[in-house]
CSV table of C-alpha atoms in Angstrom, one decimal:
chain,number,residue,atom,x,y,z
A,1,SER,CA,0.0,0.0,0.0
A,2,VAL,CA,2.8,2.4,0.9
A,3,TRP,CA,4.5,1.7,-2.4
A,4,LEU,CA,1.4,2.5,-4.4
A,5,VAL,CA,1.1,5.8,-2.6
A,6,ALA,CA,4.8,6.5,-3.2
A,7,ALA,CA,4.4,5.7,-6.9
A,8,GLU,CA,1.6,8.2,-7.2
A,9,VAL,CA,3.2,11.0,-5.2
A,10,GLU,CA,6.8,10.8,-6.4
A,11,PRO,CA,7.5,7.8,-8.5
A,12,VAL,CA,11.2,8.4,-9.2
A,13,TRP,CA,13.0,7.9,-5.8
A,14,SER,CA,10.3,7.4,-3.2
A,15,THR,CA,9.4,3.9,-4.5
A,16,LEU,CA,13.0,2.9,-4.2
A,17,VAL,CA,13.0,4.1,-0.5
A,18,VAL,CA,9.9,2.0,0.2
A,19,ILE,CA,11.4,-1.0,-1.5
A,20,VAL,CA,14.7,-0.7,0.4
A,21,ILE,CA,12.7,-0.6,3.7
A,22,MET,CA,10.8,-3.7,2.6
A,23,PHE,CA,14.0,-5.4,1.7
A,24,ALA,CA,15.5,-4.7,5.1
A,25,ALA,CA,12.4,-6.0,6.8
A,26,LEU,CA,12.5,-9.2,4.8
A,27,LEU,CA,16.2,-9.7,5.6
A,28,GLN,CA,15.2,-9.4,9.3
A,29,ALA,CA,12.5,-11.9,8.9
A,30,LEU,CA,14.9,-14.3,7.2
A,31,ARG,CA,17.4,-13.8,9.9
A,32,ILE,CA,14.8,-14.7,12.6
A,33,ALA,CA,13.7,-17.8,10.6
A,34,LEU,CA,17.2,-18.9,10.1
A,35,THR,CA,18.0,-18.4,13.8
A,36,GLU,CA,14.9,-20.4,14.7
A,37,ARG,CA,15.3,-23.1,12.1
A,38,ASP,CA,15.6,-25.9,14.6
A,39,ARG,CA,12.3,-25.0,16.2
A,40,ILE,CA,10.7,-24.5,12.7
A,41,ALA,CA,11.9,-28.0,11.8
A,42,ALA,CA,9.4,-29.3,14.3
A,43,TRP,CA,6.5,-27.6,12.7
A,44,PRO,CA,4.0,-29.5,10.5
A,45,PRO,CA,5.2,-29.7,6.9
A,46,ILE,CA,2.6,-27.3,5.6
A,47,GLY,CA,3.7,-24.6,8.1
A,48,ARG,CA,7.4,-25.0,7.1
A,49,LEU,CA,6.5,-24.9,3.4
A,50,LEU,CA,4.4,-21.8,3.8
A,51,LEU,CA,7.1,-20.0,5.9
A,52,TRP,CA,10.1,-20.8,3.6
A,53,TRP,CA,8.2,-20.3,0.3
A,54,THR,CA,6.6,-17.1,1.4
A,55,LEU,CA,9.8,-15.6,2.8
A,56,GLY,CA,11.9,-16.9,-0.2
A,57,LEU,CA,9.6,-15.7,-2.9
A,58,TYR,CA,9.0,-12.3,-1.4
A,59,ALA,CA,12.6,-11.7,-0.5
A,60,GLY,CA,13.7,-12.8,-4.0
A,61,TRP,CA,11.2,-10.6,-5.7
A,62,ILE,CA,12.0,-7.6,-3.6
A,63,SER,CA,15.8,-8.0,-3.9
A,64,VAL,CA,15.4,-7.8,-7.7
A,65,ALA,CA,12.8,-5.1,-7.5
A,66,MET,CA,15.2,-3.0,-5.4
A,67,TRP,CA,17.8,-2.9,-8.2
A,68,LEU,CA,15.2,-2.5,-10.9
A,69,ASN,CA,13.8,0.5,-9.1
A,70,LEU,CA,17.3,1.9,-8.7
A,71,THR,CA,17.7,1.7,-12.5
A,72,THR,CA,14.3,3.3,-13.0
A,73,ALA,CA,15.2,6.1,-10.6
A,74,PHE,CA,18.4,6.9,-12.4
A,75,ALA,CA,16.6,6.9,-15.8
A,76,GLY,CA,13.9,9.1,-14.3
A,77,SER,CA,16.5,11.5,-13.1
A,78,GLY,CA,18.0,11.8,-16.6
A,79,ALA,CA,20.8,9.3,-16.5
A,80,PRO,CA,21.5,7.7,-19.9
A,81,ILE,CA,20.1,4.3,-20.5
A,82,THR,CA,21.6,3.8,-24.0
A,83,GLY,CA,25.0,4.1,-25.4
A,84,THR,CA,28.2,3.0,-23.7
A,85,VAL,CA,27.5,4.8,-20.4
A,86,GLY,CA,23.9,3.6,-20.2
A,87,ILE,CA,24.9,0.0,-21.0
A,88,VAL,CA,27.7,0.0,-18.5
A,89,ALA,CA,25.4,1.5,-15.8
A,90,GLN,CA,22.8,-1.2,-16.5
A,91,LEU,CA,25.5,-3.9,-16.3
A,92,ALA,CA,26.7,-2.5,-13.0
A,93,THR,CA,23.1,-2.6,-11.7
A,94,LEU,CA,22.7,-6.2,-12.9
A,95,ALA,CA,26.0,-7.1,-11.1
A,96,GLY,CA,24.6,-5.5,-7.9
A,97,ALA,CA,21.4,-7.6,-8.2
A,98,LEU,CA,23.4,-10.8,-8.8
A,99,GLY,CA,25.8,-10.0,-6.0
A,100,THR,CA,22.8,-9.5,-3.7
A,101,ALA,CA,21.2,-12.7,-4.8
A,102,VAL,CA,24.4,-14.8,-4.5
A,103,ILE,CA,25.0,-13.5,-1.0
A,104,ILE,CA,21.5,-14.3,0.1
A,105,LEU,CA,21.6,-17.7,-1.5
A,106,ARG,CA,24.8,-18.5,0.4
A,107,TRP,CA,23.3,-17.2,3.6
A,108,THR,CA,20.1,-19.3,3.2
A,109,GLY,CA,21.9,-22.4,2.0
A,110,GLY,CA,20.4,-22.1,-1.5
A,111,LEU,CA,16.8,-21.4,-0.6
A,112,ILE,CA,14.9,-22.6,-3.7
A,113,PRO,CA,11.9,-20.2,-3.5
A,114,TYR,CA,14.4,-17.3,-3.3
A,115,ALA,CA,16.3,-18.5,-6.3
A,116,LEU,CA,13.1,-19.0,-8.3
A,117,ALA,CA,11.9,-15.5,-7.6
A,118,VAL,CA,15.3,-14.0,-8.6
A,119,GLY,CA,15.3,-16.3,-11.7
A,120,TRP,CA,11.9,-15.1,-12.7
A,121,GLY,CA,13.1,-11.5,-12.5
A,122,LEU,CA,16.1,-12.3,-14.6
A,123,VAL,CA,13.9,-14.0,-17.2
A,124,GLY,CA,11.9,-10.8,-17.3
A,125,ALA,CA,15.2,-8.9,-17.9
A,126,ILE,CA,16.1,-11.3,-20.7
A,127,VAL,CA,12.8,-10.9,-22.4
A,128,GLY,CA,12.8,-7.1,-21.9
A,129,THR,CA,16.4,-6.6,-23.2
A,130,LEU,CA,15.8,-8.9,-26.1
A,131,GLY,CA,12.7,-6.9,-27.1
A,132,ALA,CA,14.7,-3.6,-26.7
A,133,GLY,CA,17.4,-4.9,-29.0
A,134,GLN,CA,20.1,-4.9,-26.3
A,135,PRO,CA,22.1,-8.1,-27.0
A,136,VAL,CA,24.8,-7.3,-24.5
A,137,LEU,CA,22.3,-6.9,-21.7
A,138,THR,CA,20.4,-10.0,-22.8
A,139,VAL,CA,23.5,-12.1,-22.7
A,140,ALA,CA,24.5,-10.6,-19.3
A,141,ALA,CA,21.0,-11.4,-17.8
A,142,ALA,CA,21.2,-14.9,-19.2
A,143,VAL,CA,24.6,-15.4,-17.7
A,144,GLY,CA,23.1,-14.0,-14.4
A,145,LEU,CA,20.4,-16.6,-14.6
A,146,LEU,CA,23.0,-19.3,-15.0
A,147,ILE,CA,25.0,-17.9,-12.0
A,148,VAL,CA,21.9,-18.0,-9.8
A,149,ALA,CA,21.1,-21.6,-10.8
A,150,VAL,CA,24.7,-22.8,-10.2
A,151,ALA,CA,25.0,-20.9,-6.9
A,152,THR,CA,21.7,-22.5,-5.7
A,153,VAL,CA,23.0,-26.0,-6.5
A,154,VAL,CA,26.4,-25.3,-4.9
A,155,PHE,CA,25.0,-23.8,-1.7
A,156,ARG,CA,22.5,-26.6,-1.4
A,157,ARG,CA,25.2,-29.2,-1.7
A,158,GLY,CA,27.2,-27.4,1.0
A,159,GLN,CA,24.5,-28.2,3.6
A,160,PRO,CA,25.7,-30.2,6.6
A,161,GLN,CA,24.9,-33.9,6.3
A,162,GLY,CA,22.3,-35.1,8.9
A,163,GLY,CA,21.7,-31.6,10.2
A,164,GLN,CA,19.5,-28.7,9.4
A,165,PRO,CA,20.6,-26.8,6.4
A,166,ARG,CA,21.4,-23.1,6.7
A,167,GLY,CA,18.1,-22.4,5.0
A,168,GLY,CA,16.2,-24.2,7.8
A,169,GLN,CA,14.4,-26.7,5.5
A,170,PRO,CA,14.7,-30.3,6.6
A,171,ARG,CA,16.6,-32.7,4.3
A,172,VAL,CA,14.7,-35.6,2.7
A,173,GLY,CA,13.9,-38.1,5.4
A,174,GLN,CA,14.1,-35.4,8.2
A,175,ARG,CA,10.5,-34.5,8.8
A,176,GLY,CA,9.7,-34.0,5.2
A,177,VAL,CA,11.2,-32.9,1.9
A,178,ARG,CA,12.9,-29.6,1.7
A,179,PRO,CA,11.7,-27.1,-0.8
């Protein structure tokens, strides 16, 4: 609701501020869930799935939206979006989004709902840049999608054997299948 008001009142920078606050709140929620993962593991399977999928999808979406809104704010303030400077700026923004995603994937042990939401955002970037005739950005977004997929697999493999993963989802055979 606040984002909608911000978008109507001052859509260039205020929406970014709202999204950064939402991102910080979701990071706090993830921190609490990760800290309490042992207690959460005792929950019924539906409760665990709802918690991890809701947190993961929303955090993944908002972490991509944060960087997208930064790009939109820069463009709305007159920053170039084409030419060498514009392309380099968009590549830097994509690198920031990917860095954020990889850090959170590592922290959560490759939380699949998070990875799926980020991947969905990157597919949107691929489609958008392809339609805009920006092959460099299209390839960069596709490489980013591959990075997110590989990071998810690597961080999930790094989970401790026989214990709770960093993401707090139980392993197969430990009170249900992890998402």
